Amino acid sequence: MPSTEPSAHLPRRKRSARLSLAMMGVGAFGLSACSPPQSEEHVTDVSFDNPESYQSVEDCVAAEIYTRSACETAYEASLESVPRFSSLEECEAEHGEGACVAPTAEQSQVATGSSTGSWFMPAMMGYMVGSMMSNTNRGRAFERVYQEPVYRNRQNQGNWNTASNQATQRVTQRNEAMRSSIVRQATQRSGFGSRSSARGGWGS
Amino acid sequence: MLRIDIAERHNWKDLAHELGFHFHTIDGEPYWKEDAYYQFTLEQVERDIEAPTEALHEMCMELVDRVCNSNALMQRLALPEFMWDSIHDSWKAGQPHLYGRMDFAYSGDGPAKLLELNYDTPTSLYEAGFFQWVWLEQAIQQGLLPRHADQYNSIQERMINAMAHVGRGLEDATLHFSCVKDNTEERATVHYLQDMAVQAGLKAPFIFMEDIGYQPGGDYFVDLDNQPIRALFKLYPWEEMADDAFGERIPLMQTHWFEPPWKAVLSNKGILPLLWEHFEGHPSLLPAFFETSNSEPMAPGWVRKPFFSREGSNIELITDAGEREAVGGPYTDSPWIRQAYQPMPRFGDRHALIGSWVVGDRACGMGVREDVGRITKDTSCFVPHAIV
């Protein structure tokens, strides 16, 4: 039974509904949380199918992985789950100075059904789209798309494109002068981990 | 918060072996225990653990920003000077992180108190994120727990989301995974991380830290086939990386690290006095100070910790009543901090410690460790929890 109910309407639960393993142990392991009593369908195995994060619906569509309607559904779901504040100050108190914005008319329409709402939300860095592939006792079926904002909008934090570009530029500039004068030498190894035997484990 | 006796699942050891949890018993001593569980109310979890974790995480991020903009603070945290640019640049560029764990003293009444941050190489991830979740589901199915029982745990789900997000920025969606040789527990934890990466749609090859290669003039560290490692997850701490033979090469390489270099700011117990300086009086913080050569001998009610101790090593405490407790270890070559002693709750002869997880920027779950001593060590048992 494909569920169309948005997560916001499910009873509040502090644990994930389903977990699985892809490679540990003998084959995949999957188990689902006890289903709500009204559901007869028993989910026996679920795996997330290549979830991706996108900046916008257009980015999502352009990636040519999901249909436009899946991209739009996930975008709507993520907007619906964004916390809403009645003032900029309240939002900033929670999410930090400069981290909040007023929704655009379109975002407001999607989130509340009204384009004129006067509220504020943390700026979204992007949204997740993925499909949950379920094995159920009535055969394999697609479940709902899901989404989750992962990082807060803190300067560039979590803005991975910026991160990659800047780091690459920085190192490229630094190495350019070096490279012309260096003849490729043999690979050196054992340059990390030398103190492992002295100290044992690192887990903390 | 209660410690409740409960029947074990009859087949749990077989299940553990099938699911790659080979370190449920360490050196003949139980590590995973399910003859009891810790019981919380939803209010305790949300008000006393989850909310303070999110608040503290934001305070930590604010401090990272301050430290990254101050050579004086970098110095105070004993971060090696050749790493300062990498730390600063990785923060300014917004390199994403994956996860962290806060350790709390919490008795079920009043706010949890932060004992320390594990923001670079936190472990007990598999136990907390996966095996504990399976325990709850099966305990309900087997009638050991009521059907409405719940658990504060979306750790794995959020890790998969975070990895999927991170994967978008990785060339060829490939993230290498690494830890040192000859450590079963760490290899299993990394195996679990690889598993989640695969579920997030990434390619997740493995290489031991010792096998990572360096080619003079190259842009990246290389794997055993001399192919570039463009991004690497390491279950290996920044302070040791920096000290290793390849340490000073790190700033010259384009290899992306998880956790990113700016996590070195938070994986250092010097962050605890800085937190106290900037947010003194916060209900989840304990008074903490840098030890100096002028510091008085430690008085009752205080704890002494080296900047870089792990697994409880080299920690010494004196309770308010004057009882002294100490764990030996090799971490004697870094500065020390002092932190006010906060007793952990005691159940019989066991002290319970809360490990509260942050993935991306969200608090998302917890695990409980217990030990007969007041200092939590690598041998401290993991006991599952439930919200009932």
XYZ file of C-alpha atoms in Angstrom, chain B:
388
model
C 15.473 7.542 33.737
C 15.407 3.991 35.041
C 17.484 0.873 34.567
C 15.067 -2.001 33.978
C 15.885 -5.705 33.863
C 14.590 -7.440 30.750
C 14.951 -10.855 29.108
C 17.592 -11.132 26.408
C 16.568 -12.072 22.889
C 17.431 -15.758 22.806
C 19.275 -15.586 19.485
C 20.974 -12.239 19.738
C 24.537 -13.517 19.543
C 23.868 -15.398 16.325
C 22.171 -12.338 14.937
C 25.108 -10.156 15.980
C 27.500 -12.414 14.061
C 25.284 -12.419 10.991
C 25.164 -8.630 11.065
C 28.871 -7.971 11.418
C 28.772 -7.122 15.132
C 31.776 -9.238 16.065
C 32.870 -7.047 18.925
C 29.822 -7.608 21.127
C 32.243 -9.339 23.470
C 35.730 -7.858 23.902
C 38.517 -9.910 25.476
C 35.959 -12.309 26.941
C 34.027 -9.500 28.629
C 30.572 -8.445 27.457
C 30.484 -5.147 25.588
C 26.882 -5.247 24.370
C 24.464 -6.019 27.210
C 20.742 -6.521 26.870
C 19.773 -8.082 30.190
C 18.668 -4.567 31.093
C 17.727 -1.373 29.313
C 17.586 2.298 30.211
C 14.102 3.674 30.224
C 13.360 7.335 29.476
C 10.251 9.415 29.090
C 9.700 11.331 25.853
C 9.945 14.559 27.809
C 13.325 13.588 29.261
C 14.633 12.810 25.803
C 13.324 15.907 24.078
C 13.754 18.485 26.830
C 16.909 17.261 28.563
C 18.926 15.528 25.821
C 17.802 16.526 22.327
C 17.244 20.256 22.879
C 20.509 20.833 24.818
C 22.413 18.854 22.174
C 21.150 21.132 19.413
C 21.858 24.226 21.495
C 25.381 23.052 22.329
C 26.041 22.146 18.701
C 25.195 25.704 17.675
C 27.474 27.058 20.409
C 30.257 24.802 19.131
C 29.803 26.036 15.571
C 30.003 29.607 16.813
C 33.237 28.779 18.612
C 34.710 27.075 15.549
C 34.105 30.313 13.690
C 35.877 32.305 16.413
C 38.824 29.923 16.597
C 39.198 29.807 12.812
C 39.521 33.591 12.795
C 42.045 33.772 15.600
C 45.599 32.492 15.518
C 45.752 33.142 19.250
C 42.898 30.681 19.861
C 44.454 28.131 17.476
C 47.597 28.409 19.555
C 45.680 28.045 22.790
C 44.201 24.783 21.522
C 47.711 23.526 20.666
C 46.751 23.082 17.007
C 49.934 22.724 14.928
C 50.708 25.907 13.018
C 51.094 24.209 9.647
C 47.458 23.081 9.916
C 46.014 26.532 10.664
C 45.367 27.403 7.011
C 43.738 24.049 6.292
C 41.524 24.402 9.354
C 40.584 27.976 8.502
C 40.057 27.322 4.788
C 37.983 24.168 5.302
C 35.660 26.108 7.606
C 35.445 29.221 5.432
C 34.762 27.103 2.359
C 31.940 25.351 4.168
C 33.264 21.813 3.910
C 30.466 19.672 5.306
C 30.940 17.388 8.262
C 29.125 14.168 8.979
C 28.658 13.572 12.653
C 29.624 13.954 16.280
C 28.753 12.664 19.717
C 28.384 14.563 22.968
C 28.901 12.763 26.249
C 26.552 13.829 29.002
C 26.126 13.243 32.696
C 22.361 13.046 33.117
C 20.311 11.722 36.000
C 16.786 12.139 34.688
C 16.173 15.391 36.517
C 17.525 18.700 35.284
C 19.514 19.435 32.149
C 22.165 17.062 30.876
C 25.714 18.287 31.582
C 28.306 18.169 28.825
C 31.366 16.144 29.844
C 33.061 16.221 26.453
C 32.702 16.330 22.689
C 33.696 13.517 20.338
C 33.480 15.351 17.045
C 36.281 13.812 15.006
C 36.345 10.046 15.560
C 33.233 9.201 17.558
C 32.557 5.488 17.911
C 29.757 3.275 19.219
C 27.964 4.342 16.047
C 26.949 0.853 14.904
C 25.726 -0.130 18.341
C 23.721 3.071 18.760
C 22.503 3.549 15.206
C 21.763 0.011 14.131
C 22.008 -2.835 16.630
C 20.160 -0.898 19.317
C 17.349 -0.156 16.836
C 17.062 -3.829 15.884
C 16.952 -4.708 19.590
C 13.972 -2.426 20.148
C 12.037 -3.732 17.147
C 12.631 -7.345 18.105
C 11.952 -6.749 21.788
C 8.545 -5.346 20.793
C 7.885 -8.200 18.366
C 8.818 -10.753 21.028
C 6.559 -9.096 23.575
C 9.428 -8.041 25.841
C 8.467 -4.392 25.462
C 5.034 -2.807 24.954
C 4.016 -1.915 21.393
C 4.112 1.796 22.117
C 7.768 1.629 23.204
C 9.990 3.919 21.177
C 13.637 4.875 20.932
C 15.463 8.147 20.319
C 17.259 6.983 17.221
C 17.208 8.163 13.634
C 21.013 8.095 13.506
C 21.402 5.741 10.541
C 18.654 7.366 8.481
C 20.237 10.767 8.972
C 23.722 9.489 8.272
C 22.487 8.156 4.941
C 20.937 11.530 4.155
C 24.121 13.361 5.127
C 26.239 11.033 3.023
C 23.937 11.455 0.057
C 24.313 15.199 0.417
C 28.082 14.921 0.688
C 28.167 12.535 -2.247
C 26.846 15.271 -4.524
C 30.141 17.112 -4.137
C 32.391 14.110 -4.679
C 33.902 13.311 -8.019
C 32.533 10.042 -9.350
C 30.485 9.819 -6.119
C 33.419 8.004 -4.532
C 34.385 8.283 -0.884
C 37.279 6.161 0.393
C 37.080 4.817 3.940
C 39.976 4.202 6.243
C 41.149 3.154 9.692
C 44.347 1.659 11.106
C 45.204 -2.030 10.853
C 44.666 -4.556 13.630
C 41.628 -3.096 15.317
C 38.499 -5.227 14.909
C 36.135 -2.725 16.466
C 37.252 0.192 14.336
C 37.258 -1.878 11.153
C 33.679 -2.969 11.896
C 32.601 0.598 12.560
C 34.116 1.714 9.265
C 32.447 -1.219 7.542
C 29.147 0.098 8.856
C 29.957 3.592 7.571
C 30.752 2.094 4.162
C 27.431 0.290 4.274
C 25.560 3.539 4.866
C 27.557 5.244 2.103
C 26.530 2.515 -0.333
C 22.915 2.957 0.737
C 23.358 6.669 0.032
C 24.387 5.846 -3.522
C 28.149 6.290 -3.105
C 31.051 4.077 -4.048
C 32.877 3.302 -0.825
C 36.273 1.591 -1.293
C 38.424 0.843 1.752
C 42.123 1.462 2.395
C 44.080 1.134 5.646
C 45.643 4.371 6.872
C 49.074 2.750 6.708
C 48.581 1.922 3.018
C 47.780 5.464 1.897
C 50.402 6.617 -0.567
C 52.074 9.949 -1.206
C 53.727 10.880 -4.477
C 55.989 13.920 -4.423
C 54.451 16.538 -6.677
C 51.099 14.777 -6.823
C 47.801 16.517 -6.153
C 46.202 13.756 -4.104
C 47.175 11.028 -1.705
C 46.915 7.740 -3.608
C 45.510 4.254 -3.091
C 47.393 0.969 -3.488
C 47.033 1.235 -7.286
C 48.496 4.741 -7.158
C 45.100 6.139 -8.123
C 44.125 9.467 -6.547
C 42.103 9.429 -3.333
C 39.921 12.469 -3.905
C 37.946 12.123 -0.709
C 38.663 10.065 2.359
C 36.745 9.251 5.507
C 39.197 8.488 8.286
C 38.435 6.920 11.632
C 41.735 8.377 12.748
C 42.193 11.590 14.694
C 43.469 14.859 13.285
C 46.049 15.357 16.014
C 47.654 12.019 15.125
C 47.444 12.660 11.369
C 49.209 15.979 11.874
C 51.930 14.243 13.883
C 52.460 11.466 11.339
C 55.174 11.444 8.672
C 52.711 12.649 6.001
C 51.196 15.251 8.304
C 52.860 18.280 6.796
C 51.845 17.113 3.314
C 48.158 17.442 4.163
C 47.874 21.164 3.326
C 49.548 20.537 -0.048
C 47.043 17.905 -1.157
C 43.594 18.295 -2.672
C 42.273 15.175 -0.946
C 39.038 16.072 0.866
C 38.756 14.793 4.421
C 35.880 13.563 6.510
C 35.735 14.838 9.047
C 37.108 18.107 7.582
C 40.162 19.786 9.173
C 38.005 22.283 11.082
C 36.756 19.389 13.217
C 40.209 19.432 14.869
C 38.955 22.473 16.781
C 36.211 20.444 18.427
C 38.014 17.155 19.002
C 40.196 18.768 21.569
C 39.252 19.108 25.222
C 40.573 22.668 25.172
C 37.209 23.483 23.615
C 35.558 22.894 27.020
C 37.184 25.889 28.773
C 36.513 27.986 25.659
C 32.835 27.014 25.769
C 32.736 28.031 29.427
C 34.467 31.345 28.689
C 31.972 32.244 25.986
C 28.786 30.755 27.399
C 29.472 30.763 31.151
C 26.505 29.654 33.188
C 24.721 27.757 30.423
C 22.763 25.031 32.224
C 24.356 22.248 30.146
C 27.937 23.411 30.639
C 30.277 22.619 33.522
C 32.868 25.137 34.686
C 36.159 24.376 32.926
C 39.575 26.018 32.832
C 42.947 25.599 31.206
C 45.515 24.192 33.587
C 48.648 26.307 33.815
C 51.975 25.897 35.539
C 50.539 28.075 38.317
C 47.461 25.917 38.846
C 46.844 24.683 42.382
C 46.926 20.954 43.041
C 43.538 19.549 42.126
C 40.868 20.009 44.809
C 37.894 17.713 45.534
C 35.098 18.172 43.015
C 37.361 18.509 39.971
C 38.474 16.437 36.987
C 41.750 16.703 35.076
C 41.826 15.754 31.378
C 44.524 16.012 28.701
C 43.590 17.877 25.484
C 43.808 14.722 23.397
C 42.785 11.810 25.581
C 40.537 9.109 24.126
C 38.603 6.246 25.687
C 38.978 7.780 29.143
C 42.772 7.489 29.175
C 44.839 9.737 31.466
C 41.770 11.179 33.151
C 41.897 11.811 36.872
C 39.132 12.959 39.187
C 38.453 13.702 42.834
C 34.849 13.499 43.951
C 33.311 16.048 46.270
C 33.836 13.533 49.064
C 37.529 13.302 48.229
C 37.578 9.909 46.500
C 40.263 9.852 43.839
C 39.938 7.881 40.598
C 42.326 7.764 37.649
C 42.888 5.877 34.410
C 46.406 5.526 33.037
C 47.421 5.909 29.435
C 49.758 7.355 26.856
C 48.315 10.861 26.472
C 50.827 12.711 28.600
C 52.260 14.941 25.880
C 49.530 17.574 25.557
C 48.232 20.364 27.809
C 45.502 19.688 30.368
C 42.185 21.139 31.349
C 40.249 21.067 34.602
C 36.511 20.551 34.644
C 34.102 20.633 37.577
C 33.211 17.090 38.637
C 29.650 16.129 37.824
C 28.590 12.754 39.221
C 26.938 10.392 36.748
C 23.802 8.577 37.899
C 24.494 5.287 39.605
C 22.407 2.149 39.175
C 23.643 -0.517 41.572
C 27.396 -0.419 41.049
C 27.197 1.026 37.530
C 27.600 4.599 36.355
C 25.652 5.517 33.230
C 26.885 7.925 30.537
C 24.700 9.333 27.742
C 26.188 9.592 24.263
C 24.074 12.032 22.250
C 24.511 12.001 18.477
C 24.548 14.870 16.031
C 24.388 14.106 12.313
C 24.690 17.021 9.913
C 23.389 19.739 12.181
C 20.639 17.745 13.874
C 20.511 15.900 17.174
C 19.155 12.493 16.270
C 19.736 9.753 18.803
C 21.576 8.399 21.785
C 23.375 5.458 23.307
C 24.068 4.645 26.941
C 27.383 3.298 28.205
C 27.900 2.010 31.731
C 30.932 1.259 33.868
C 31.610 0.360 37.481
C 34.158 3.177 37.483
C 33.343 6.846 37.245
C 35.418 7.191 34.071
C 33.962 5.719 30.886
C 36.495 3.589 29.010
C 36.663 1.529 25.835
C 35.570 -1.476 27.906
C 32.446 0.232 29.260
C 29.330 -1.695 28.276
C 26.742 -0.477 25.779
C 23.178 -0.949 27.065
C 20.172 -0.167 24.839
C 17.521 2.366 25.737
C 13.799 2.727 25.182
C 11.246 5.483 25.560
C 8.285 4.027 27.403
